[in-house]
Amino acid sequence: MLKKTKTLGYNGNYLGPVVELKKGKTVTIRTVNRLSEATTSHWHGLVVPSSVDGGPHQVVKAGETKVVKFKVKQNESTLWFHPHPMGKTAEQVYKGLAGLLYVKDEKTKETMLPQKYGENDIPLILQDRKVKNRNVLGYADVEKTDGALGDTLLVNGTINPYFNVKYSQLRVRLINGSNARNYVVKLSDGSSFKKIADDGGYISKPKNVKKIELSPGERIEVLVDFSKRKIGETVSFETNGVRVVNFKLKDKQGTNLSALAPKSGYEKPLKTLSTVNQKLTLFGMGKNVEINGKKFDETRIDIKAKQGETEIWEVYNKKDMMGGMTHPFHIHGVQFKVLERNGQKLDNQETGLKDTIAIKPDERVKIQMTFKEKGVFMYHCHILEHEENGMMGQLKVD
Ligand SMILES: [Cu+2]
């Protein structure tokens, strides 16, 4: 017998609407909190002043309404929003509070990239949830030493979905909205697809890949080419043998755009600096997680920076005797370029802007960013339970 379960959502039962933001426009968003507890609305990836960023300091109490207003200044990208209140982030996200933000720019229409929402441009929000033994969304009794892990993959809130493909090129925006799980996503027949965007927007040299990796909080946009497939064929995206979505090819509208690439709308290659301004060490598992040997303290500013300045941060994931684990490192209010992984330089044109980066045990990454907005911003591990266990610090931009 079917059993109903309690979920949380924005303007609905589970997850939220896709909110389209236009570059250059000023946006007003009102959060009406009808929960029985405090929440916040954090705009993950949005470059805005911290006063409207929706971090742990911008609490919306139960029954209250909060309005934020900001100007959208960044390029086309797939961002998302979720709660960020102290101690309740993980549970609220787990129960369904998350939604997507698409930044659109009128000037980048010439990209020719598919952009008919739900037709040739679809989001896939990946979230694992424990649904067996009728434990649907019961957060309290889910195993969560290193973050809540489920036994079933939900995609856009549903199990085992399919999509009827009607165009020769399908743009897919993949979002890891899970509390803790990492995904490696491949096509079921092993064929390649084109990566066109990272967290913060287009990459200038789209790349054919056979798999993509997504840690919690990360987004990647890809193009899947159906032009050489036969109508009636099916192919799936899979992760670790589990089907993410089954594509059923019904029609092949549109020309063969396999050579298409974004012509603009990406950040120009940066003049790379060499001085490392900050060194951060991520360490620990379970409850014993820390950054630079410290747990989060809301009364302490850990790092100071100046508005308009460009800095390089070196972030190291120090392994422990158990070997350690991957930590997805996220910074609020800024987008960065990844310069190096373990001393290996990355191709500036094959990587886009990012706001979250998976750092494996013993890995050292160098990232470069320019602080465009003022205020106190969080940086933290995006395993939501690690963040709540104190794997978070505060950056103050003056
Ligand atoms: Cu972590």
mmCIF file of C-alpha atoms and ligand atoms in Angstrom:
data_model
loop_
_atom_site.group_PDB
_atom_site.id
_atom_site.type_symbol
_atom_site.label_atom_id
_atom_site.label_comp_id
_atom_site.label_asym_id
_atom_site.label_seq_id
_atom_site.Cartn_x
_atom_site.Cartn_y
_atom_site.Cartn_z
ATOM 1 C CA MET A 1 0.000 0.000 0.000
ATOM 2 C CA LEU A 2 1.241 3.461 -0.793
ATOM 3 C CA LYS A 3 2.192 5.517 2.178
ATOM 4 C CA LYS A 4 2.320 9.291 2.149
ATOM 5 C CA THR A 5 5.308 11.130 3.517
ATOM 6 C CA LYS A 6 6.001 14.668 4.605
ATOM 7 C CA THR A 7 8.122 16.737 2.237
ATOM 8 C CA LEU A 8 9.192 20.348 1.979
ATOM 9 C CA GLY A 9 9.147 22.545 -1.100
ATOM 10 C CA TYR A 10 9.191 26.071 -2.507
ATOM 11 C CA ASN A 11 5.775 27.008 -3.949
ATOM 12 C CA GLY A 12 4.974 23.300 -4.048
ATOM 13 C CA ASN A 13 5.399 19.922 -2.420
ATOM 14 C CA TYR A 14 8.991 19.076 -3.230
ATOM 15 C CA LEU A 15 11.883 21.115 -4.698
ATOM 16 C CA GLY A 16 10.921 24.444 -6.268
ATOM 17 C CA PRO A 17 10.392 26.302 -9.509
ATOM 18 C CA VAL A 18 13.151 27.100 -11.990
ATOM 19 C CA VAL A 19 13.721 30.812 -11.465
ATOM 20 C CA GLU A 20 14.999 32.675 -14.513
ATOM 21 C CA LEU A 21 17.213 35.681 -13.801
ATOM 22 C CA LYS A 22 18.106 38.123 -16.560
ATOM 23 C CA LYS A 23 21.609 39.559 -16.601
ATOM 24 C CA GLY A 24 21.554 43.309 -16.001
ATOM 25 C CA LYS A 25 18.125 43.278 -14.349
ATOM 26 C CA THR A 26 17.322 43.947 -10.712
ATOM 27 C CA VAL A 27 15.441 41.124 -9.055
ATOM 28 C CA THR A 28 13.240 41.153 -5.974
ATOM 29 C CA ILE A 29 12.586 37.819 -4.289
ATOM 30 C CA ARG A 30 10.271 37.370 -1.342
ATOM 31 C CA THR A 31 10.654 34.359 0.952
ATOM 32 C CA VAL A 32 7.548 33.585 3.007
ATOM 33 C CA ASN A 33 8.525 31.022 5.627
ATOM 34 C CA ARG A 34 5.580 28.704 6.299
ATOM 35 C CA LEU A 35 7.776 26.124 8.044
ATOM 36 C CA SER A 36 7.596 25.671 11.790
ATOM 37 C CA GLU A 37 11.294 26.580 12.071
ATOM 38 C CA ALA A 38 13.774 29.157 10.820
ATOM 39 C CA THR A 39 15.262 28.918 7.346
ATOM 40 C CA THR A 40 17.233 31.065 4.887
ATOM 41 C CA SER A 41 17.197 31.301 1.096
ATOM 42 C CA HIS A 42 20.766 30.982 -0.154
ATOM 43 C CA TRP A 43 21.461 31.691 -3.833
ATOM 44 C CA HIS A 44 24.266 29.226 -4.509
ATOM 45 C CA GLY A 45 26.687 30.582 -7.094
ATOM 46 C CA LEU A 46 25.202 34.050 -7.311
ATOM 47 C CA VAL A 47 27.697 36.908 -7.069
ATOM 48 C CA VAL A 48 25.792 39.281 -4.775
ATOM 49 C CA PRO A 49 26.551 41.225 -1.555
ATOM 50 C CA SER A 50 26.465 39.022 1.532
ATOM 51 C CA SER A 51 23.466 40.954 2.901
ATOM 52 C CA VAL A 52 21.275 39.242 0.275
ATOM 53 C CA ASP A 53 23.228 35.983 -0.119
ATOM 54 C CA GLY A 54 20.983 34.028 2.250
ATOM 55 C CA GLY A 55 23.762 32.549 4.363
ATOM 56 C CA PRO A 56 23.324 31.574 8.032
ATOM 57 C CA HIS A 57 23.194 35.260 9.052
ATOM 58 C CA GLN A 58 20.091 36.083 6.958
ATOM 59 C CA VAL A 59 17.574 34.111 8.993
ATOM 60 C CA VAL A 60 13.881 34.069 8.066
ATOM 61 C CA LYS A 61 12.066 32.983 11.227
ATOM 62 C CA ALA A 62 9.007 30.724 11.180
ATOM 63 C CA GLY A 63 6.038 32.731 9.907
ATOM 64 C CA GLU A 64 8.192 35.649 8.753
ATOM 65 C CA THR A 65 8.674 37.170 5.332
ATOM 66 C CA LYS A 66 11.972 38.444 3.991
ATOM 67 C CA VAL A 67 12.570 40.372 0.788
ATOM 68 C CA VAL A 68 15.890 40.611 -0.999
ATOM 69 C CA LYS A 69 16.757 42.793 -3.964
ATOM 70 C CA PHE A 70 19.878 42.472 -6.089
ATOM 71 C CA LYS A 71 21.215 43.138 -9.558
ATOM 72 C CA VAL A 72 22.185 40.180 -11.697
ATOM 73 C CA LYS A 73 25.655 40.872 -13.027
ATOM 74 C CA GLN A 74 27.027 37.527 -14.071
ATOM 75 C CA ASN A 75 26.995 35.489 -17.262
ATOM 76 C CA GLU A 76 24.609 32.731 -18.325
ATOM 77 C CA SER A 77 24.826 29.852 -15.919
ATOM 78 C CA THR A 78 22.940 27.205 -13.984
ATOM 79 C CA LEU A 79 22.835 28.133 -10.316
ATOM 80 C CA TRP A 80 20.599 26.856 -7.558
ATOM 81 C CA PHE A 81 19.049 27.846 -4.263
ATOM 82 C CA HIS A 82 18.630 26.033 -0.975
ATOM 83 C CA PRO A 83 18.299 26.792 2.758
ATOM 84 C CA HIS A 84 21.378 27.582 4.846
ATOM 85 C CA PRO A 85 20.254 28.042 8.496
ATOM 86 C CA MET A 86 22.680 26.936 11.207
ATOM 87 C CA GLY A 87 22.086 23.326 12.166
ATOM 88 C CA LYS A 88 19.104 22.735 9.883
ATOM 89 C CA THR A 89 20.499 23.028 6.358
ATOM 90 C CA ALA A 90 21.026 19.312 5.819
ATOM 91 C CA GLU A 91 17.581 18.264 7.037
ATOM 92 C CA GLN A 92 15.690 20.963 5.139
ATOM 93 C CA VAL A 93 17.494 20.193 1.877
ATOM 94 C CA TYR A 94 17.013 16.455 2.427
ATOM 95 C CA LYS A 95 13.265 16.925 2.823
ATOM 96 C CA GLY A 96 13.029 18.781 -0.468
ATOM 97 C CA LEU A 97 14.033 22.431 -0.191
ATOM 98 C CA ALA A 98 16.065 23.277 -3.299
ATOM 99 C CA GLY A 99 15.432 24.865 -6.668
ATOM 100 C CA LEU A 100 17.209 26.098 -9.766
ATOM 101 C CA LEU A 101 18.272 29.566 -10.884
ATOM 102 C CA TYR A 102 19.032 30.053 -14.570
ATOM 103 C CA VAL A 103 20.937 33.214 -15.408
ATOM 104 C CA LYS A 104 20.049 34.280 -18.970
ATOM 105 C CA ASP A 105 21.664 36.942 -21.085
ATOM 106 C CA GLU A 106 19.901 38.421 -24.145
ATOM 107 C CA LYS A 107 23.289 39.042 -25.717
ATOM 108 C CA THR A 108 24.243 35.375 -25.815
ATOM 109 C CA LYS A 109 21.309 34.166 -27.909
ATOM 110 C CA GLU A 110 23.754 33.687 -30.762
ATOM 111 C CA THR A 111 25.264 30.748 -28.941
ATOM 112 C CA MET A 112 22.732 28.595 -30.859
ATOM 113 C CA LEU A 113 22.656 26.330 -27.878
ATOM 114 C CA PRO A 114 19.331 24.606 -27.240
ATOM 115 C CA GLN A 115 17.277 26.713 -24.856
ATOM 116 C CA LYS A 116 13.666 25.570 -25.074
ATOM 117 C CA TYR A 117 12.981 24.614 -21.494
ATOM 118 C CA GLY A 118 11.593 21.105 -21.158
ATOM 119 C CA GLU A 119 11.981 20.445 -24.890
ATOM 120 C CA ASN A 120 15.654 20.561 -25.830
ATOM 121 C CA ASP A 121 17.028 22.039 -22.573
ATOM 122 C CA ILE A 122 16.330 20.025 -19.420
ATOM 123 C CA PRO A 123 17.610 19.995 -15.854
ATOM 124 C CA LEU A 124 18.404 16.802 -13.950
ATOM 125 C CA ILE A 125 18.637 17.297 -10.195
ATOM 126 C CA LEU A 126 20.333 14.252 -8.673
ATOM 127 C CA GLN A 127 19.457 13.431 -5.053
ATOM 128 C CA ASP A 128 19.745 10.137 -3.211
ATOM 129 C CA ARG A 129 17.122 9.426 -0.581
ATOM 130 C CA LYS A 130 16.368 6.531 1.740
ATOM 131 C CA VAL A 131 12.991 5.274 0.607
ATOM 132 C CA LYS A 132 13.224 1.549 1.390
ATOM 133 C CA ASN A 133 11.384 0.150 4.426
ATOM 134 C CA ARG A 134 9.022 3.106 4.035
ATOM 135 C CA ASN A 135 11.621 5.366 5.523
ATOM 136 C CA VAL A 136 10.751 8.030 2.990
ATOM 137 C CA LEU A 137 12.423 11.315 3.835
ATOM 138 C CA GLY A 138 12.655 10.415 7.508
ATOM 139 C CA TYR A 139 15.866 12.308 8.088
ATOM 140 C CA ALA A 140 16.346 11.421 11.762
ATOM 141 C CA ASP A 141 17.061 7.723 11.199
ATOM 142 C CA VAL A 142 19.114 7.966 7.997
ATOM 143 C CA GLU A 143 22.771 6.933 8.306
ATOM 144 C CA LYS A 144 24.687 10.212 8.125
ATOM 145 C CA THR A 145 28.101 9.961 9.768
ATOM 146 C CA ASP A 146 29.625 11.648 6.721
ATOM 147 C CA GLY A 147 26.391 13.024 5.300
ATOM 148 C CA ALA A 148 22.968 11.545 4.649
ATOM 149 C CA LEU A 149 23.147 8.726 2.100
ATOM 150 C CA GLY A 150 20.058 7.270 0.458
ATOM 151 C CA ASP A 151 19.354 3.911 -1.146
ATOM 152 C CA THR A 152 17.402 5.312 -4.099
ATOM 153 C CA LEU A 153 18.214 7.965 -6.678
ATOM 154 C CA LEU A 154 15.614 10.678 -7.139
ATOM 155 C CA VAL A 155 15.919 12.755 -10.301
ATOM 156 C CA ASN A 156 13.894 15.978 -10.224
ATOM 157 C CA GLY A 157 12.091 14.369 -7.293
ATOM 158 C CA THR A 158 11.052 11.241 -9.158
ATOM 159 C CA ILE A 159 12.369 7.685 -9.459
ATOM 160 C CA ASN A 160 13.604 6.181 -12.742
ATOM 161 C CA PRO A 161 12.364 8.896 -15.136
ATOM 162 C CA TYR A 162 12.353 8.868 -18.937
ATOM 163 C CA PHE A 163 12.427 11.734 -21.406
ATOM 164 C CA ASN A 164 11.025 11.772 -24.933
ATOM 165 C CA VAL A 165 13.721 13.382 -27.075
ATOM 166 C CA LYS A 166 12.417 15.300 -30.091
ATOM 167 C CA TYR A 167 15.507 17.260 -31.102
ATOM 168 C CA SER A 168 18.834 16.153 -32.530
ATOM 169 C CA GLN A 169 20.693 18.040 -29.804
ATOM 170 C CA LEU A 170 19.650 17.904 -26.181
ATOM 171 C CA ARG A 171 21.103 20.231 -23.588
ATOM 172 C CA VAL A 172 21.171 18.685 -20.121
ATOM 173 C CA ARG A 173 21.937 20.645 -16.975
ATOM 174 C CA LEU A 174 23.078 18.224 -14.280
ATOM 175 C CA ILE A 175 22.894 19.367 -10.676
ATOM 176 C CA ASN A 176 24.139 17.397 -7.697
ATOM 177 C CA GLY A 177 21.583 18.364 -5.054
ATOM 178 C CA SER A 178 22.498 15.495 -2.733
ATOM 179 C CA ASN A 179 23.607 15.991 0.840
ATOM 180 C CA ALA A 180 26.742 13.881 0.484
ATOM 181 C CA ARG A 181 26.933 11.535 -2.492
ATOM 182 C CA ASN A 182 29.338 11.925 -5.434
ATOM 183 C CA TYR A 183 28.227 10.804 -8.885
ATOM 184 C CA VAL A 184 30.049 9.712 -12.037
ATOM 185 C CA VAL A 185 27.602 10.053 -14.922
ATOM 186 C CA LYS A 186 28.016 8.223 -18.260
ATOM 187 C CA LEU A 187 25.876 7.288 -21.249
ATOM 188 C CA SER A 188 24.775 3.644 -21.098
ATOM 189 C CA ASP A 189 26.415 2.816 -24.457
ATOM 190 C CA GLY A 190 29.688 4.448 -23.457
ATOM 191 C CA SER A 191 29.517 7.101 -26.167
ATOM 192 C CA SER A 192 30.774 10.604 -25.625
ATOM 193 C CA PHE A 193 28.888 13.841 -25.106
ATOM 194 C CA LYS A 194 29.974 17.452 -25.006
ATOM 195 C CA LYS A 195 30.640 19.369 -21.824
ATOM 196 C CA ILE A 196 29.677 23.009 -22.392
ATOM 197 C CA ALA A 197 29.487 24.648 -18.974
ATOM 198 C CA ASP A 198 30.749 24.411 -15.423
ATOM 199 C CA ASP A 199 29.085 25.784 -12.255
ATOM 200 C CA GLY A 200 29.447 29.441 -13.224
ATOM 201 C CA GLY A 201 28.937 29.359 -16.976
ATOM 202 C CA TYR A 202 30.179 28.336 -20.412
ATOM 203 C CA ILE A 203 33.612 26.986 -21.135
ATOM 204 C CA SER A 204 35.262 28.565 -24.142
ATOM 205 C CA LYS A 205 36.449 25.254 -25.622
ATOM 206 C CA PRO A 206 33.653 22.676 -25.162
ATOM 207 C CA LYS A 207 35.073 19.243 -24.700
ATOM 208 C CA ASN A 208 33.947 15.744 -25.669
ATOM 209 C CA VAL A 209 33.844 13.584 -22.575
ATOM 210 C CA LYS A 210 32.726 10.043 -21.755
ATOM 211 C CA LYS A 211 31.925 10.771 -18.135
ATOM 212 C CA ILE A 212 31.443 13.641 -15.763
ATOM 213 C CA GLU A 213 31.944 13.744 -12.024
ATOM 214 C CA LEU A 214 29.674 15.742 -9.751
ATOM 215 C CA SER A 215 30.135 16.261 -6.035
ATOM 216 C CA PRO A 216 27.413 17.872 -3.879
ATOM 217 C CA GLY A 217 26.667 21.426 -5.007
ATOM 218 C CA GLU A 218 28.375 21.141 -8.424
ATOM 219 C CA ARG A 219 26.642 21.674 -11.783
ATOM 220 C CA ILE A 220 27.736 20.710 -15.292
ATOM 221 C CA GLU A 221 25.967 21.365 -18.588
ATOM 222 C CA VAL A 222 26.330 18.940 -21.472
ATOM 223 C CA LEU A 223 25.029 18.473 -25.002
ATOM 224 C CA VAL A 224 23.943 15.010 -26.065
ATOM 225 C CA ASP A 225 24.003 14.455 -29.817
ATOM 226 C CA PHE A 226 21.155 12.291 -31.135
ATOM 227 C CA SER A 227 21.688 13.160 -34.811
ATOM 228 C CA LYS A 228 23.360 9.841 -35.669
ATOM 229 C CA ARG A 229 20.939 7.719 -33.662
ATOM 230 C CA LYS A 230 17.812 6.111 -35.090
ATOM 231 C CA ILE A 231 14.333 7.222 -34.117
ATOM 232 C CA GLY A 232 12.997 4.644 -31.688
ATOM 233 C CA GLU A 233 16.389 4.100 -30.034
ATOM 234 C CA THR A 234 16.899 4.536 -26.321
ATOM 235 C CA VAL A 235 19.992 5.435 -24.375
ATOM 236 C CA SER A 236 20.353 6.322 -20.704
ATOM 237 C CA PHE A 237 22.464 8.380 -18.429
ATOM 238 C CA GLU A 238 23.726 6.099 -15.693
ATOM 239 C CA THR A 239 25.661 6.511 -12.493
ATOM 240 C CA ASN A 240 27.385 3.529 -10.942
ATOM 241 C CA GLY A 241 25.027 1.145 -12.776
ATOM 242 C CA VAL A 242 21.914 3.032 -11.672
ATOM 243 C CA ARG A 243 19.797 4.667 -14.358
ATOM 244 C CA VAL A 244 19.546 8.447 -14.043
ATOM 245 C CA VAL A 245 17.202 9.017 -16.984
ATOM 246 C CA ASN A 246 16.148 7.008 -20.032
ATOM 247 C CA PHE A 247 16.158 8.996 -23.282
ATOM 248 C CA LYS A 248 13.658 7.727 -25.893
ATOM 249 C CA LEU A 249 14.367 9.184 -29.311
ATOM 250 C CA LYS A 250 11.048 10.181 -30.918
ATOM 251 C CA ASP A 251 12.124 12.793 -33.463
ATOM 252 C CA LYS A 252 15.252 14.630 -34.614
ATOM 253 C CA GLN A 253 14.201 18.224 -35.123
ATOM 254 C CA GLY A 254 16.810 20.874 -35.736
ATOM 255 C CA THR A 255 19.913 20.722 -37.829
ATOM 256 C CA ASN A 256 22.997 18.806 -36.938
ATOM 257 C CA LEU A 257 24.597 21.237 -34.589
ATOM 258 C CA SER A 258 27.300 18.914 -33.370
ATOM 259 C CA ALA A 259 29.913 21.563 -34.039
ATOM 260 C CA LEU A 260 28.068 24.208 -32.115
ATOM 261 C CA ALA A 261 29.828 25.968 -29.319
ATOM 262 C CA PRO A 262 29.048 28.983 -27.210
ATOM 263 C CA LYS A 263 30.482 31.952 -29.088
ATOM 264 C CA SER A 264 30.320 34.277 -26.139
ATOM 265 C CA GLY A 265 29.067 34.562 -22.620
ATOM 266 C CA TYR A 266 32.049 32.997 -20.943
ATOM 267 C CA GLU A 267 34.637 34.760 -18.855
ATOM 268 C CA LYS A 268 37.760 35.809 -20.710
ATOM 269 C CA PRO A 269 40.865 33.816 -19.803
ATOM 270 C CA LEU A 270 42.333 35.352 -16.718
ATOM 271 C CA LYS A 271 45.744 36.815 -16.398
ATOM 272 C CA THR A 272 47.035 34.236 -14.015
ATOM 273 C CA LEU A 273 48.775 35.445 -10.920
ATOM 274 C CA SER A 274 51.304 33.413 -9.016
ATOM 275 C CA THR A 275 51.244 34.553 -5.394
ATOM 276 C CA VAL A 276 49.215 32.319 -3.105
ATOM 277 C CA ASN A 277 47.201 34.593 -0.786
ATOM 278 C CA GLN A 278 45.563 31.962 1.406
ATOM 279 C CA LYS A 279 46.302 28.358 2.286
ATOM 280 C CA LEU A 280 43.430 26.266 3.570
ATOM 281 C CA THR A 281 43.653 22.718 4.866
ATOM 282 C CA LEU A 282 40.512 20.596 4.936
ATOM 283 C CA PHE A 283 40.699 17.720 7.368
ATOM 284 C CA GLY A 284 38.623 15.040 9.020
ATOM 285 C CA MET A 285 35.566 12.859 8.808
ATOM 286 C CA GLY A 286 32.310 12.473 10.697
ATOM 287 C CA LYS A 287 32.002 14.970 13.505
ATOM 288 C CA ASN A 288 35.761 15.641 13.558
ATOM 289 C CA VAL A 289 35.893 17.925 10.544
ATOM 290 C CA GLU A 290 37.736 21.229 10.413
ATOM 291 C CA ILE A 291 39.335 23.854 8.193
ATOM 292 C CA ASN A 292 42.831 25.000 9.193
ATOM 293 C CA GLY A 293 42.420 23.157 12.488
ATOM 294 C CA LYS A 294 39.301 25.109 13.447
ATOM 295 C CA LYS A 295 35.588 24.540 13.613
ATOM 296 C CA PHE A 296 33.114 27.213 12.530
ATOM 297 C CA ASP A 297 32.591 30.130 14.894
ATOM 298 C CA GLU A 298 30.114 32.772 13.752
ATOM 299 C CA THR A 299 31.861 35.390 15.908
ATOM 300 C CA ARG A 300 35.204 34.847 14.158
ATOM 301 C CA ILE A 301 36.306 36.197 10.766
ATOM 302 C CA ASP A 302 38.806 33.715 9.349
ATOM 303 C CA ILE A 303 39.896 35.491 6.178
ATOM 304 C CA LYS A 304 39.829 39.117 5.074
ATOM 305 C CA ALA A 305 39.952 40.334 1.499
ATOM 306 C CA LYS A 306 39.465 43.571 -0.417
ATOM 307 C CA GLN A 307 36.709 44.209 -2.938
ATOM 308 C CA GLY A 308 38.074 44.211 -6.487
ATOM 309 C CA GLU A 309 41.213 42.287 -5.568
ATOM 310 C CA THR A 310 42.176 39.046 -7.241
ATOM 311 C CA GLU A 311 43.544 36.290 -5.038
ATOM 312 C CA ILE A 312 44.804 32.753 -5.296
ATOM 313 C CA TRP A 313 43.800 30.262 -2.652
ATOM 314 C CA GLU A 314 45.502 26.925 -2.248
ATOM 315 C CA VAL A 315 43.142 24.366 -0.761
ATOM 316 C CA TYR A 316 44.570 21.079 0.481
ATOM 317 C CA ASN A 317 42.622 18.010 1.559
ATOM 318 C CA LYS A 318 44.850 16.433 4.200
ATOM 319 C CA LYS A 319 44.246 12.712 4.510
ATOM 320 C CA ASP A 320 44.115 10.919 7.822
ATOM 321 C CA MET A 321 45.110 7.385 8.879
ATOM 322 C CA MET A 322 41.838 6.075 7.434
ATOM 323 C CA GLY A 323 42.666 7.626 4.067
ATOM 324 C CA GLY A 324 40.272 10.543 4.296
ATOM 325 C CA MET A 325 37.499 11.434 1.875
ATOM 326 C CA THR A 326 36.564 13.861 -0.881
ATOM 327 C CA HIS A 327 35.341 17.247 0.332
ATOM 328 C CA PRO A 328 33.424 19.520 -2.067
ATOM 329 C CA PHE A 329 34.722 23.000 -1.222
ATOM 330 C CA HIS A 330 32.307 25.905 -1.847
ATOM 331 C CA ILE A 331 32.705 29.679 -1.507
ATOM 332 C CA HIS A 332 29.720 32.042 -1.356
ATOM 333 C CA GLY A 333 29.376 35.198 -3.421
ATOM 334 C CA VAL A 334 32.204 34.530 -5.862
ATOM 335 C CA GLN A 335 33.102 32.455 -8.912
ATOM 336 C CA PHE A 336 36.632 31.105 -9.344
ATOM 337 C CA LYS A 337 38.836 29.510 -11.965
ATOM 338 C CA VAL A 338 40.754 26.364 -11.113
ATOM 339 C CA LEU A 339 44.408 26.924 -11.989
ATOM 340 C CA GLU A 340 46.049 23.733 -10.774
ATOM 341 C CA ARG A 341 45.366 20.303 -9.323
ATOM 342 C CA ASN A 342 48.372 18.754 -7.590
ATOM 343 C CA GLY A 343 50.742 21.032 -9.475
ATOM 344 C CA GLN A 344 49.203 20.117 -12.851
ATOM 345 C CA LYS A 345 48.032 23.205 -14.700
ATOM 346 C CA LEU A 346 44.482 23.064 -16.073
ATOM 347 C CA ASP A 347 43.570 24.334 -19.523
ATOM 348 C CA ASN A 348 41.964 27.711 -18.908
ATOM 349 C CA GLN A 349 39.723 27.236 -21.957
ATOM 350 C CA GLU A 350 38.498 23.771 -21.052
ATOM 351 C CA THR A 351 37.294 24.769 -17.606
ATOM 352 C CA GLY A 352 34.623 27.271 -16.739
ATOM 353 C CA LEU A 353 34.000 29.303 -13.658
ATOM 354 C CA LYS A 354 33.250 27.323 -10.547
ATOM 355 C CA ASP A 355 31.935 27.927 -7.049
ATOM 356 C CA THR A 356 32.270 24.371 -5.743
ATOM 357 C CA ILE A 357 35.180 21.996 -6.304
ATOM 358 C CA ALA A 358 35.642 18.369 -5.304
ATOM 359 C CA ILE A 359 38.994 17.885 -3.615
ATOM 360 C CA LYS A 360 40.087 14.279 -3.153
ATOM 361 C CA PRO A 361 42.220 13.066 -0.236
ATOM 362 C CA ASP A 362 45.784 14.395 -0.496
ATOM 363 C CA GLU A 363 44.819 16.658 -3.389
ATOM 364 C CA ARG A 364 45.909 20.271 -3.522
ATOM 365 C CA VAL A 365 44.097 22.741 -5.773
ATOM 366 C CA LYS A 366 44.847 26.336 -6.634
ATOM 367 C CA ILE A 367 41.909 28.572 -7.442
ATOM 368 C CA GLN A 368 41.866 32.195 -8.555
ATOM 369 C CA MET A 369 39.030 34.647 -8.016
ATOM 370 C CA THR A 370 38.168 38.318 -7.915
ATOM 371 C CA PHE A 371 36.026 39.494 -5.013
ATOM 372 C CA LYS A 372 33.329 41.629 -6.585
ATOM 373 C CA GLU A 373 30.928 42.003 -3.678
ATOM 374 C CA LYS A 374 31.246 43.123 -0.065
ATOM 375 C CA GLY A 375 30.264 41.450 3.159
ATOM 376 C CA VAL A 376 30.785 38.336 5.246
ATOM 377 C CA PHE A 377 30.652 35.198 3.110
ATOM 378 C CA MET A 378 30.798 31.543 4.066
ATOM 379 C CA TYR A 379 33.211 29.010 2.644
ATOM 380 C CA HIS A 380 32.572 25.403 3.556
ATOM 381 C CA CYS A 381 32.453 21.739 2.678
ATOM 382 C CA HIS A 382 29.254 21.083 0.691
ATOM 383 C CA ILE A 383 28.682 17.728 2.345
ATOM 384 C CA LEU A 384 25.865 19.373 4.261
ATOM 385 C CA GLU A 385 26.445 17.433 7.480
ATOM 386 C CA HIS A 386 30.172 18.298 7.395
ATOM 387 C CA GLU A 387 29.216 21.958 7.102
ATOM 388 C CA GLU A 388 26.906 21.597 10.098
ATOM 389 C CA ASN A 389 29.631 19.794 12.031
ATOM 390 C CA GLY A 390 31.781 22.904 11.684
ATOM 391 C CA MET A 391 33.616 22.526 8.381
ATOM 392 C CA MET A 392 32.978 26.163 7.523
ATOM 393 C CA GLY A 393 34.736 29.510 7.802
ATOM 394 C CA GLN A 394 33.975 33.184 7.213
ATOM 395 C CA LEU A 395 35.477 35.490 4.619
ATOM 396 C CA LYS A 396 35.018 39.224 5.037
ATOM 397 C CA VAL A 397 35.325 41.361 1.921
ATOM 398 C CA ASP A 398 35.721 45.102 2.610
HETATM 399 CU CU CU B 1 33.489 17.414 3.834
#
